[in-house]
Amino acid sequence: MTDVTARRLDLAGTRTFATPGAGPIRRRALAEFGFAWLRELWREACAGRRHEGVALAAVGSLARGDSGPLSDYDLVLVHHPRGLTGKEVGAFADRLWYPIWDAGVRLDHSVRTVSECRAVASEDLTAAVGLLDLTHVAGDADVVNAARSTVAHDWRANARTRLGEIQESVAARHARQGDLAHLIEPDLKEARGGLRDMSILRALTAAWLTDRPHGEVDSAHERVLDVRDAIHVVTGRGRDRLAREDHDACAALLGYTHADDLLTDLSTSARTVAYAVDGTLRRAMQSQRARTLRVGPRRPQLAPLGYGLYRHDGEAVLGPSADVASDPVIPLRAAVVAARGSIPLSPTTISNLAARSPQLPEPWPEVARALFADLLASGPGLVTVWEGLDLAGVVERWIPEWRAVRSRPQRNAVHRHTVDRHLIETVVTASGMVRDVARPDLLVLAALLHDIGKVPGSQDHSATGGDLAERILRRMGLEDEDRDVVVRLVRGHLTLIDLATRRDADDPATIAELTRAVGGSVQTLDLLRALTEADASAAGPKAWSDWRAGLVQRLYLRCRTALISTPSDKERFPMEAQEAFAVSERALEHVANGEPHVTVTSMGGAHRVDIVDRDRGGLFADTAGLLAAHGFLVRSAIVRTVDGLAVNEWWVDSPGGETPLPDILARDLVRVAAGDRGPLGRLQRRKASTATRSPSSGSPDQARAMVISSASQTATVIEVRATDRPGLLQDIGITLARASLSIRSAHIATYAGQTLDTFYVTEYGGGPLDPARAAQAVAMIIDTCDAA
């Protein structure tokens, strides 16, 4: 070890690593030492002669003042071409470089004129970003100032044209190096969320296109630097990669009791930096568009998204009518809108939601539970939206237990993400399987919570997770039966794959054990199979191979066949209600006068709309169409025919915040029944608007419809599963009417953005459909659901 290296390590002061705030002081001392030593070498190289137009400058970590104990020195010898000759400059550079090498300091060096600095910055993006930090060390300061100001001027002048290059470079580097937040052996410099990304943030700011986040981002940067410094001290080398064998030593040096705690903090810091880079790049692109020449003042281009949110410059923003301070559900509404549109929430909107929205009451209102399921089922757009809300503390307000798994590392080689990110990736994967199960809302909830038990001190994460899931779901207000299903799935989420890969699928004991795990329920077995695939697929290719998939499918089908053969399972389809319904005298009076009777009851953001009217062909389609035309989302409905009267119950949500008005709905029903399609005009415009948007969810496109042959002796029961959209129920109703079929009753439910609708249909004269007619009806319904 040379004297210089020893001195640098001594300045690092190993006793101060665990002291809060010691990192910046340590790095400042290292920078001051480096500058003083290099100036001494400069004087020795000059040998008493004054060199006009020549200077030594630093770039990289030394120039920024954040170099580590053993970081290399990035130096540039800058000179005017009219000064020393090329041979003289080369000889002078050798007198500088060789003592640095002899001292054992790693050196990245170059010799350039001011014009050469400018040229290399224009050709090489990495060099341009580095030269923005060009800092005078010794010699003629005017030369360094000229080079730096020239490079900075060019950077600002050409930044708009180089933004695409910056984005491509950042994306390529992230693809090569991976995500620092989720790696067990990350490169702290090059990985996503690492030190190189902080250089990008500074470069974007230097371009005067946008400012960058400070506060938490600066603190996160300091934490990454602290870990980098610890690596240097522990290994005795200027490395940037945190190797597995160095985890414990680095953690101890930094004052952590366990290496996992170090990795958790490092992951959180990297996530903060990465999210800042994504947002700053996005705002830089917005600034680029804003500079386009316009005639007249620039007004914000706001496209309504619903729930008081608007799309603006590629982000979802709160509008002036949004009541953040009094609406505890608005963060969920905003998250659903953004995730479904695959657009991020703007940083200002996230800050407002985190700071001003009240806590959700316990238990959650029904509308909050429905929105939460919609959010989880939104597909790939969930990842960015969840990340922003999580970093702002909103997710922890919804689920306090989330804090224990946030950024928690997984040392199992099968897993490629931290615990919390694996949970979200599992949810995204499960959102593509929602048509495979009867209750997609329970599937995505189980996916979110299946590893919630991977907390410090847990010996069995499945059992711990079951207890935590029980507590979480009680706060959310899930019904007992639904809560029991999700808790059962969390406790047994490994059962299917363990039995499939370790036991004989043809052995009755294996079938019996799996049957006990799902409580003898076909519906729960279907959910477990989907959860198993989602969990393994999200973990990585090592966890879900064709071989494993085949074993799981084989055992699943064996068990499902055994369960279906027993008549005890009645959850396959909703039973048609048989009880008598009391119709009020006032409702009968309205109907006798030729008017529908409409009442509205609002409960916690959801609205129950009860309609009594004379039964007629097309009433179901007209009602569904009018609700959609007024901007309401149908969450569930029960449609019945009682003695020639339609007695219908609709549960709706209102993205626009309006409350359904009974008089207007009744008036519009009368107009539509008389052949006036005017009240449905808004729906047609909404359909056209929706059709122009690109799909944002990872959900499958193919709708499903099937006949449940054993459900009724007096009607044909058709079950429909499809992605919900404005006017879907109306379209299905119109299709059944065109097929000359009567809807005797309908049971409408929307779970996590997916419809699960059951229709009891008959011929107009009564009686079930023959097989040919039933097949025709199913085909027509599928075509209707799949039509854009």
PDB file of N, CA, C and O in Angstrom, residues 492-543:
ATOM      1  N   GLY A 492     -51.822 -21.194   1.697  1.00  0.00           N
ATOM      2  CA  GLY A 492     -51.511 -22.375   0.892  1.00  0.00           C
ATOM      3  C   GLY A 492     -51.003 -22.075  -0.494  1.00  0.00           C
ATOM      4  O   GLY A 492     -51.134 -22.908  -1.395  1.00  0.00           O
ATOM      5  N   HIS A 493     -50.390 -20.893  -0.703  1.00  0.00           N
ATOM      6  CA  HIS A 493     -50.037 -20.515  -2.078  1.00  0.00           C
ATOM      7  C   HIS A 493     -48.940 -21.395  -2.668  1.00  0.00           C
ATOM      8  O   HIS A 493     -48.760 -21.426  -3.885  1.00  0.00           O
ATOM      9  N   LEU A 494     -48.206 -22.129  -1.840  1.00  0.00           N
ATOM     10  CA  LEU A 494     -47.170 -23.038  -2.350  1.00  0.00           C
ATOM     11  C   LEU A 494     -47.652 -24.484  -2.431  1.00  0.00           C
ATOM     12  O   LEU A 494     -46.916 -25.346  -2.911  1.00  0.00           O
ATOM     13  N   THR A 495     -48.872 -24.756  -1.959  1.00  0.00           N
ATOM     14  CA  THR A 495     -49.333 -26.138  -1.855  1.00  0.00           C
ATOM     15  C   THR A 495     -49.401 -26.827  -3.209  1.00  0.00           C
ATOM     16  O   THR A 495     -48.909 -27.958  -3.376  1.00  0.00           O
ATOM     17  N   LEU A 496     -50.000 -26.190  -4.187  1.00  0.00           N
ATOM     18  CA  LEU A 496     -50.191 -26.831  -5.486  1.00  0.00           C
ATOM     19  C   LEU A 496     -48.863 -27.150  -6.155  1.00  0.00           C
ATOM     20  O   LEU A 496     -48.658 -28.272  -6.642  1.00  0.00           O
ATOM     21  N   ILE A 497     -47.947 -26.206  -6.169  1.00  0.00           N
ATOM     22  CA  ILE A 497     -46.689 -26.471  -6.862  1.00  0.00           C
ATOM     23  C   ILE A 497     -45.824 -27.456  -6.086  1.00  0.00           C
ATOM     24  O   ILE A 497     -45.099 -28.275  -6.680  1.00  0.00           O
ATOM     25  N   ASP A 498     -45.902 -27.425  -4.757  1.00  0.00           N
ATOM     26  CA  ASP A 498     -45.143 -28.397  -3.973  1.00  0.00           C
ATOM     27  C   ASP A 498     -45.661 -29.806  -4.203  1.00  0.00           C
ATOM     28  O   ASP A 498     -44.881 -30.753  -4.417  1.00  0.00           O
ATOM     29  N   LEU A 499     -46.989 -29.983  -4.163  1.00  0.00           N
ATOM     30  CA  LEU A 499     -47.553 -31.313  -4.395  1.00  0.00           C
ATOM     31  C   LEU A 499     -47.306 -31.774  -5.826  1.00  0.00           C
ATOM     32  O   LEU A 499     -47.005 -32.953  -6.073  1.00  0.00           O
ATOM     33  N   ALA A 500     -47.412 -30.850  -6.782  1.00  0.00           N
ATOM     34  CA  ALA A 500     -47.255 -31.227  -8.189  1.00  0.00           C
ATOM     35  C   ALA A 500     -45.837 -31.681  -8.496  1.00  0.00           C
ATOM     36  O   ALA A 500     -45.639 -32.559  -9.346  1.00  0.00           O
ATOM     37  N   THR A 501     -44.852 -31.100  -7.847  1.00  0.00           N
ATOM     38  CA  THR A 501     -43.453 -31.416  -8.158  1.00  0.00           C
ATOM     39  C   THR A 501     -42.856 -32.477  -7.236  1.00  0.00           C
ATOM     40  O   THR A 501     -41.781 -32.998  -7.529  1.00  0.00           O
ATOM     41  N   ARG A 502     -43.559 -32.827  -6.145  1.00  0.00           N
ATOM     42  CA  ARG A 502     -42.962 -33.759  -5.176  1.00  0.00           C
ATOM     43  C   ARG A 502     -43.817 -34.992  -4.906  1.00  0.00           C
ATOM     44  O   ARG A 502     -43.355 -35.922  -4.256  1.00  0.00           O
ATOM     45  N   ARG A 503     -45.046 -34.985  -5.397  1.00  0.00           N
ATOM     46  CA  ARG A 503     -45.943 -36.092  -5.095  1.00  0.00           C
ATOM     47  C   ARG A 503     -46.536 -36.653  -6.378  1.00  0.00           C
ATOM     48  O   ARG A 503     -46.501 -36.021  -7.435  1.00  0.00           O
ATOM     49  N   ASP A 504     -47.134 -37.828  -6.256  1.00  0.00           N
ATOM     50  CA  ASP A 504     -47.764 -38.510  -7.388  1.00  0.00           C
ATOM     51  C   ASP A 504     -49.165 -37.942  -7.589  1.00  0.00           C
ATOM     52  O   ASP A 504     -50.021 -38.049  -6.713  1.00  0.00           O
ATOM     53  N   ALA A 505     -49.411 -37.321  -8.749  1.00  0.00           N
ATOM     54  CA  ALA A 505     -50.703 -36.711  -9.024  1.00  0.00           C
ATOM     55  C   ALA A 505     -51.823 -37.739  -9.122  1.00  0.00           C
ATOM     56  O   ALA A 505     -53.008 -37.380  -8.989  1.00  0.00           O
ATOM     57  N   ASP A 506     -51.500 -39.019  -9.362  1.00  0.00           N
ATOM     58  CA  ASP A 506     -52.521 -40.053  -9.479  1.00  0.00           C
ATOM     59  C   ASP A 506     -52.851 -40.717  -8.150  1.00  0.00           C
ATOM     60  O   ASP A 506     -53.761 -41.553  -8.074  1.00  0.00           O
ATOM     61  N   ASP A 507     -52.105 -40.374  -7.119  1.00  0.00           N
ATOM     62  CA  ASP A 507     -52.347 -40.949  -5.797  1.00  0.00           C
ATOM     63  C   ASP A 507     -53.542 -40.246  -5.150  1.00  0.00           C
ATOM     64  O   ASP A 507     -53.547 -39.022  -5.025  1.00  0.00           O
ATOM     65  N   PRO A 508     -54.565 -40.987  -4.715  1.00  0.00           N
ATOM     66  CA  PRO A 508     -55.724 -40.355  -4.069  1.00  0.00           C
ATOM     67  C   PRO A 508     -55.342 -39.503  -2.859  1.00  0.00           C
ATOM     68  O   PRO A 508     -56.024 -38.509  -2.561  1.00  0.00           O
ATOM     69  N   ALA A 509     -54.269 -39.860  -2.173  1.00  0.00           N
ATOM     70  CA  ALA A 509     -53.852 -39.065  -1.015  1.00  0.00           C
ATOM     71  C   ALA A 509     -53.413 -37.670  -1.436  1.00  0.00           C
ATOM     72  O   ALA A 509     -53.632 -36.687  -0.716  1.00  0.00           O
ATOM     73  N   THR A 510     -52.765 -37.571  -2.613  1.00  0.00           N
ATOM     74  CA  THR A 510     -52.351 -36.265  -3.114  1.00  0.00           C
ATOM     75  C   THR A 510     -53.568 -35.413  -3.441  1.00  0.00           C
ATOM     76  O   THR A 510     -53.627 -34.223  -3.094  1.00  0.00           O
ATOM     77  N   ILE A 511     -54.554 -36.022  -4.103  1.00  0.00           N
ATOM     78  CA  ILE A 511     -55.787 -35.307  -4.429  1.00  0.00           C
ATOM     79  C   ILE A 511     -56.489 -34.862  -3.152  1.00  0.00           C
ATOM     80  O   ILE A 511     -56.994 -33.734  -3.055  1.00  0.00           O
ATOM     81  N   ALA A 512     -56.504 -35.737  -2.153  1.00  0.00           N
ATOM     82  CA  ALA A 512     -57.183 -35.414  -0.900  1.00  0.00           C
ATOM     83  C   ALA A 512     -56.495 -34.241  -0.192  1.00  0.00           C
ATOM     84  O   ALA A 512     -57.172 -33.357   0.364  1.00  0.00           O
ATOM     85  N   GLU A 513     -55.167 -34.218  -0.219  1.00  0.00           N
ATOM     86  CA  GLU A 513     -54.454 -33.134   0.455  1.00  0.00           C
ATOM     87  C   GLU A 513     -54.713 -31.795  -0.238  1.00  0.00           C
ATOM     88  O   GLU A 513     -54.912 -30.765   0.419  1.00  0.00           O
ATOM     89  N   LEU A 514     -54.712 -31.787  -1.568  1.00  0.00           N
ATOM     90  CA  LEU A 514     -54.984 -30.555  -2.292  1.00  0.00           C
ATOM     91  C   LEU A 514     -56.439 -30.122  -2.086  1.00  0.00           C
ATOM     92  O   LEU A 514     -56.732 -28.922  -1.955  1.00  0.00           O
ATOM     93  N   THR A 515     -57.343 -31.102  -2.031  1.00  0.00           N
ATOM     94  CA  THR A 515     -58.757 -30.780  -1.784  1.00  0.00           C
ATOM     95  C   THR A 515     -58.923 -30.098  -0.429  1.00  0.00           C
ATOM     96  O   THR A 515     -59.675 -29.125  -0.299  1.00  0.00           O
ATOM     97  N   ARG A 516     -58.226 -30.604   0.590  1.00  0.00           N
ATOM     98  CA  ARG A 516     -58.301 -29.977   1.913  1.00  0.00           C
ATOM     99  C   ARG A 516     -57.735 -28.557   1.863  1.00  0.00           C
ATOM    100  O   ARG A 516     -58.267 -27.633   2.503  1.00  0.00           O
ATOM    101  N   ALA A 517     -56.672 -28.369   1.088  1.00  0.00           N
ATOM    102  CA  ALA A 517     -56.037 -27.043   1.022  1.00  0.00           C
ATOM    103  C   ALA A 517     -56.969 -26.001   0.441  1.00  0.00           C
ATOM    104  O   ALA A 517     -56.907 -24.820   0.819  1.00  0.00           O
ATOM    105  N   VAL A 518     -57.851 -26.396  -0.485  1.00  0.00           N
ATOM    106  CA  VAL A 518     -58.772 -25.439  -1.112  1.00  0.00           C
ATOM    107  C   VAL A 518     -60.160 -25.511  -0.500  1.00  0.00           C
ATOM    108  O   VAL A 518     -61.105 -24.900  -1.019  1.00  0.00           O
ATOM    109  N   GLY A 519     -60.293 -26.241   0.596  1.00  0.00           N
ATOM    110  CA  GLY A 519     -61.577 -26.314   1.277  1.00  0.00           C
ATOM    111  C   GLY A 519     -62.658 -26.997   0.477  1.00  0.00           C
ATOM    112  O   GLY A 519     -63.848 -26.710   0.664  1.00  0.00           O
ATOM    113  N   GLY A 520     -62.266 -27.881  -0.435  1.00  0.00           N
ATOM    114  CA  GLY A 520     -63.254 -28.593  -1.243  1.00  0.00           C
ATOM    115  C   GLY A 520     -63.964 -27.727  -2.254  1.00  0.00           C
ATOM    116  O   GLY A 520     -65.024 -28.102  -2.757  1.00  0.00           O
ATOM    117  N   SER A 521     -63.378 -26.579  -2.595  1.00  0.00           N
ATOM    118  CA  SER A 521     -64.050 -25.617  -3.478  1.00  0.00           C
ATOM    119  C   SER A 521     -63.392 -25.575  -4.847  1.00  0.00           C
ATOM    120  O   SER A 521     -62.176 -25.353  -4.958  1.00  0.00           O
ATOM    121  N   VAL A 522     -64.186 -25.757  -5.881  1.00  0.00           N
ATOM    122  CA  VAL A 522     -63.675 -25.626  -7.242  1.00  0.00           C
ATOM    123  C   VAL A 522     -63.217 -24.199  -7.504  1.00  0.00           C
ATOM    124  O   VAL A 522     -62.165 -23.958  -8.116  1.00  0.00           O
ATOM    125  N   GLN A 523     -63.993 -23.240  -7.040  1.00  0.00           N
ATOM    126  CA  GLN A 523     -63.642 -21.844  -7.259  1.00  0.00           C
ATOM    127  C   GLN A 523     -62.294 -21.511  -6.628  1.00  0.00           C
ATOM    128  O   GLN A 523     -61.454 -20.846  -7.248  1.00  0.00           O
ATOM    129  N   THR A 524     -62.063 -21.983  -5.405  1.00  0.00           N
ATOM    130  CA  THR A 524     -60.783 -21.732  -4.738  1.00  0.00           C
ATOM    131  C   THR A 524     -59.656 -22.470  -5.437  1.00  0.00           C
ATOM    132  O   THR A 524     -58.537 -21.953  -5.535  1.00  0.00           O
ATOM    133  N   LEU A 525     -59.922 -23.659  -5.940  1.00  0.00           N
ATOM    134  CA  LEU A 525     -58.899 -24.393  -6.684  1.00  0.00           C
ATOM    135  C   LEU A 525     -58.509 -23.630  -7.944  1.00  0.00           C
ATOM    136  O   LEU A 525     -57.318 -23.523  -8.271  1.00  0.00           O
ATOM    137  N   ASP A 526     -59.489 -23.078  -8.651  1.00  0.00           N
ATOM    138  CA  ASP A 526     -59.187 -22.278  -9.844  1.00  0.00           C
ATOM    139  C   ASP A 526     -58.319 -21.069  -9.477  1.00  0.00           C
ATOM    140  O   ASP A 526     -57.372 -20.721 -10.188  1.00  0.00           O
ATOM    141  N   LEU A 527     -58.652 -20.436  -8.376  1.00  0.00           N
ATOM    142  CA  LEU A 527     -57.866 -19.282  -7.924  1.00  0.00           C
ATOM    143  C   LEU A 527     -56.446 -19.693  -7.558  1.00  0.00           C
ATOM    144  O   LEU A 527     -55.478 -18.999  -7.883  1.00  0.00           O
ATOM    145  N   LEU A 528     -56.297 -20.829  -6.883  1.00  0.00           N
ATOM    146  CA  LEU A 528     -54.966 -21.287  -6.491  1.00  0.00           C
ATOM    147  C   LEU A 528     -54.121 -21.625  -7.708  1.00  0.00           C
ATOM    148  O   LEU A 528     -52.915 -21.336  -7.735  1.00  0.00           O
ATOM    149  N   ARG A 529     -54.721 -22.232  -8.713  1.00  0.00           N
ATOM    150  CA  ARG A 529     -53.949 -22.545  -9.912  1.00  0.00           C
ATOM    151  C   ARG A 529     -53.438 -21.270 -10.585  1.00  0.00           C
ATOM    152  O   ARG A 529     -52.270 -21.175 -10.977  1.00  0.00           O
ATOM    153  N   ALA A 530     -54.305 -20.265 -10.716  1.00  0.00           N
ATOM    154  CA  ALA A 530     -53.886 -19.002 -11.323  1.00  0.00           C
ATOM    155  C   ALA A 530     -52.829 -18.302 -10.474  1.00  0.00           C
ATOM    156  O   ALA A 530     -51.842 -17.762 -10.999  1.00  0.00           O
ATOM    157  N   LEU A 531     -53.010 -18.309  -9.156  1.00  0.00           N
ATOM    158  CA  LEU A 531     -52.027 -17.686  -8.258  1.00  0.00           C
ATOM    159  C   LEU A 531     -50.683 -18.394  -8.345  1.00  0.00           C
ATOM    160  O   LEU A 531     -49.629 -17.744  -8.339  1.00  0.00           O
ATOM    161  N   THR A 532     -50.715 -19.709  -8.444  1.00  0.00           N
ATOM    162  CA  THR A 532     -49.469 -20.473  -8.540  1.00  0.00           C
ATOM    163  C   THR A 532     -48.675 -20.075  -9.775  1.00  0.00           C
ATOM    164  O   THR A 532     -47.468 -19.840  -9.708  1.00  0.00           O
ATOM    165  N   GLU A 533     -49.348 -20.003 -10.907  1.00  0.00           N
ATOM    166  CA  GLU A 533     -48.657 -19.617 -12.139  1.00  0.00           C
ATOM    167  C   GLU A 533     -48.168 -18.178 -12.075  1.00  0.00           C
ATOM    168  O   GLU A 533     -47.047 -17.870 -12.492  1.00  0.00           O
ATOM    169  N   ALA A 534     -48.999 -17.270 -11.561  1.00  0.00           N
ATOM    170  CA  ALA A 534     -48.599 -15.864 -11.472  1.00  0.00           C
ATOM    171  C   ALA A 534     -47.394 -15.692 -10.562  1.00  0.00           C
ATOM    172  O   ALA A 534     -46.449 -14.959 -10.882  1.00  0.00           O
ATOM    173  N   ASP A 535     -47.404 -16.361  -9.429  1.00  0.00           N
ATOM    174  CA  ASP A 535     -46.302 -16.269  -8.465  1.00  0.00           C
ATOM    175  C   ASP A 535     -45.006 -16.776  -9.079  1.00  0.00           C
ATOM    176  O   ASP A 535     -43.964 -16.104  -9.028  1.00  0.00           O
ATOM    177  N   ALA A 536     -45.051 -17.953  -9.678  1.00  0.00           N
ATOM    178  CA  ALA A 536     -43.844 -18.533 -10.243  1.00  0.00           C
ATOM    179  C   ALA A 536     -43.338 -17.753 -11.451  1.00  0.00           C
ATOM    180  O   ALA A 536     -42.135 -17.535 -11.616  1.00  0.00           O
ATOM    181  N   SER A 537     -44.241 -17.309 -12.303  1.00  0.00           N
ATOM    182  CA  SER A 537     -43.837 -16.541 -13.479  1.00  0.00           C
ATOM    183  C   SER A 537     -43.188 -15.229 -13.086  1.00  0.00           C
ATOM    184  O   SER A 537     -42.212 -14.790 -13.702  1.00  0.00           O
ATOM    185  N   ALA A 538     -43.733 -14.574 -12.057  1.00  0.00           N
ATOM    186  CA  ALA A 538     -43.175 -13.306 -11.613  1.00  0.00           C
ATOM    187  C   ALA A 538     -41.813 -13.496 -10.954  1.00  0.00           C
ATOM    188  O   ALA A 538     -40.971 -12.589 -10.980  1.00  0.00           O
ATOM    189  N   ALA A 539     -41.598 -14.667 -10.337  1.00  0.00           N
ATOM    190  CA  ALA A 539     -40.314 -14.917  -9.679  1.00  0.00           C
ATOM    191  C   ALA A 539     -39.179 -14.981 -10.693  1.00  0.00           C
ATOM    192  O   ALA A 539     -38.085 -14.467 -10.461  1.00  0.00           O
ATOM    193  N   GLY A 540     -39.428 -15.611 -11.835  1.00  0.00           N
ATOM    194  CA  GLY A 540     -38.386 -15.705 -12.851  1.00  0.00           C
ATOM    195  C   GLY A 540     -38.475 -17.011 -13.610  1.00  0.00           C
ATOM    196  O   GLY A 540     -39.215 -17.924 -13.226  1.00  0.00           O
ATOM    197  N   PRO A 541     -37.710 -17.130 -14.684  1.00  0.00           N
ATOM    198  CA  PRO A 541     -37.792 -18.332 -15.532  1.00  0.00           C
ATOM    199  C   PRO A 541     -37.384 -19.615 -14.818  1.00  0.00           C
ATOM    200  O   PRO A 541     -37.803 -20.698 -15.214  1.00  0.00           O
ATOM    201  N   LYS A 542     -36.565 -19.519 -13.768  1.00  0.00           N
ATOM    202  CA  LYS A 542     -36.171 -20.722 -13.042  1.00  0.00           C
ATOM    203  C   LYS A 542     -37.334 -21.316 -12.257  1.00  0.00           C
ATOM    204  O   LYS A 542     -37.335 -22.504 -11.942  1.00  0.00           O
ATOM    205  N   ALA A 543     -38.309 -20.484 -11.926  1.00  0.00           N
ATOM    206  CA  ALA A 543     -39.422 -20.946 -11.095  1.00  0.00           C
ATOM    207  C   ALA A 543     -40.579 -21.485 -11.916  1.00  0.00           C
ATOM    208  O   ALA A 543     -41.411 -22.222 -11.383  1.00  0.00           O
TER     209      ALA A 543
END
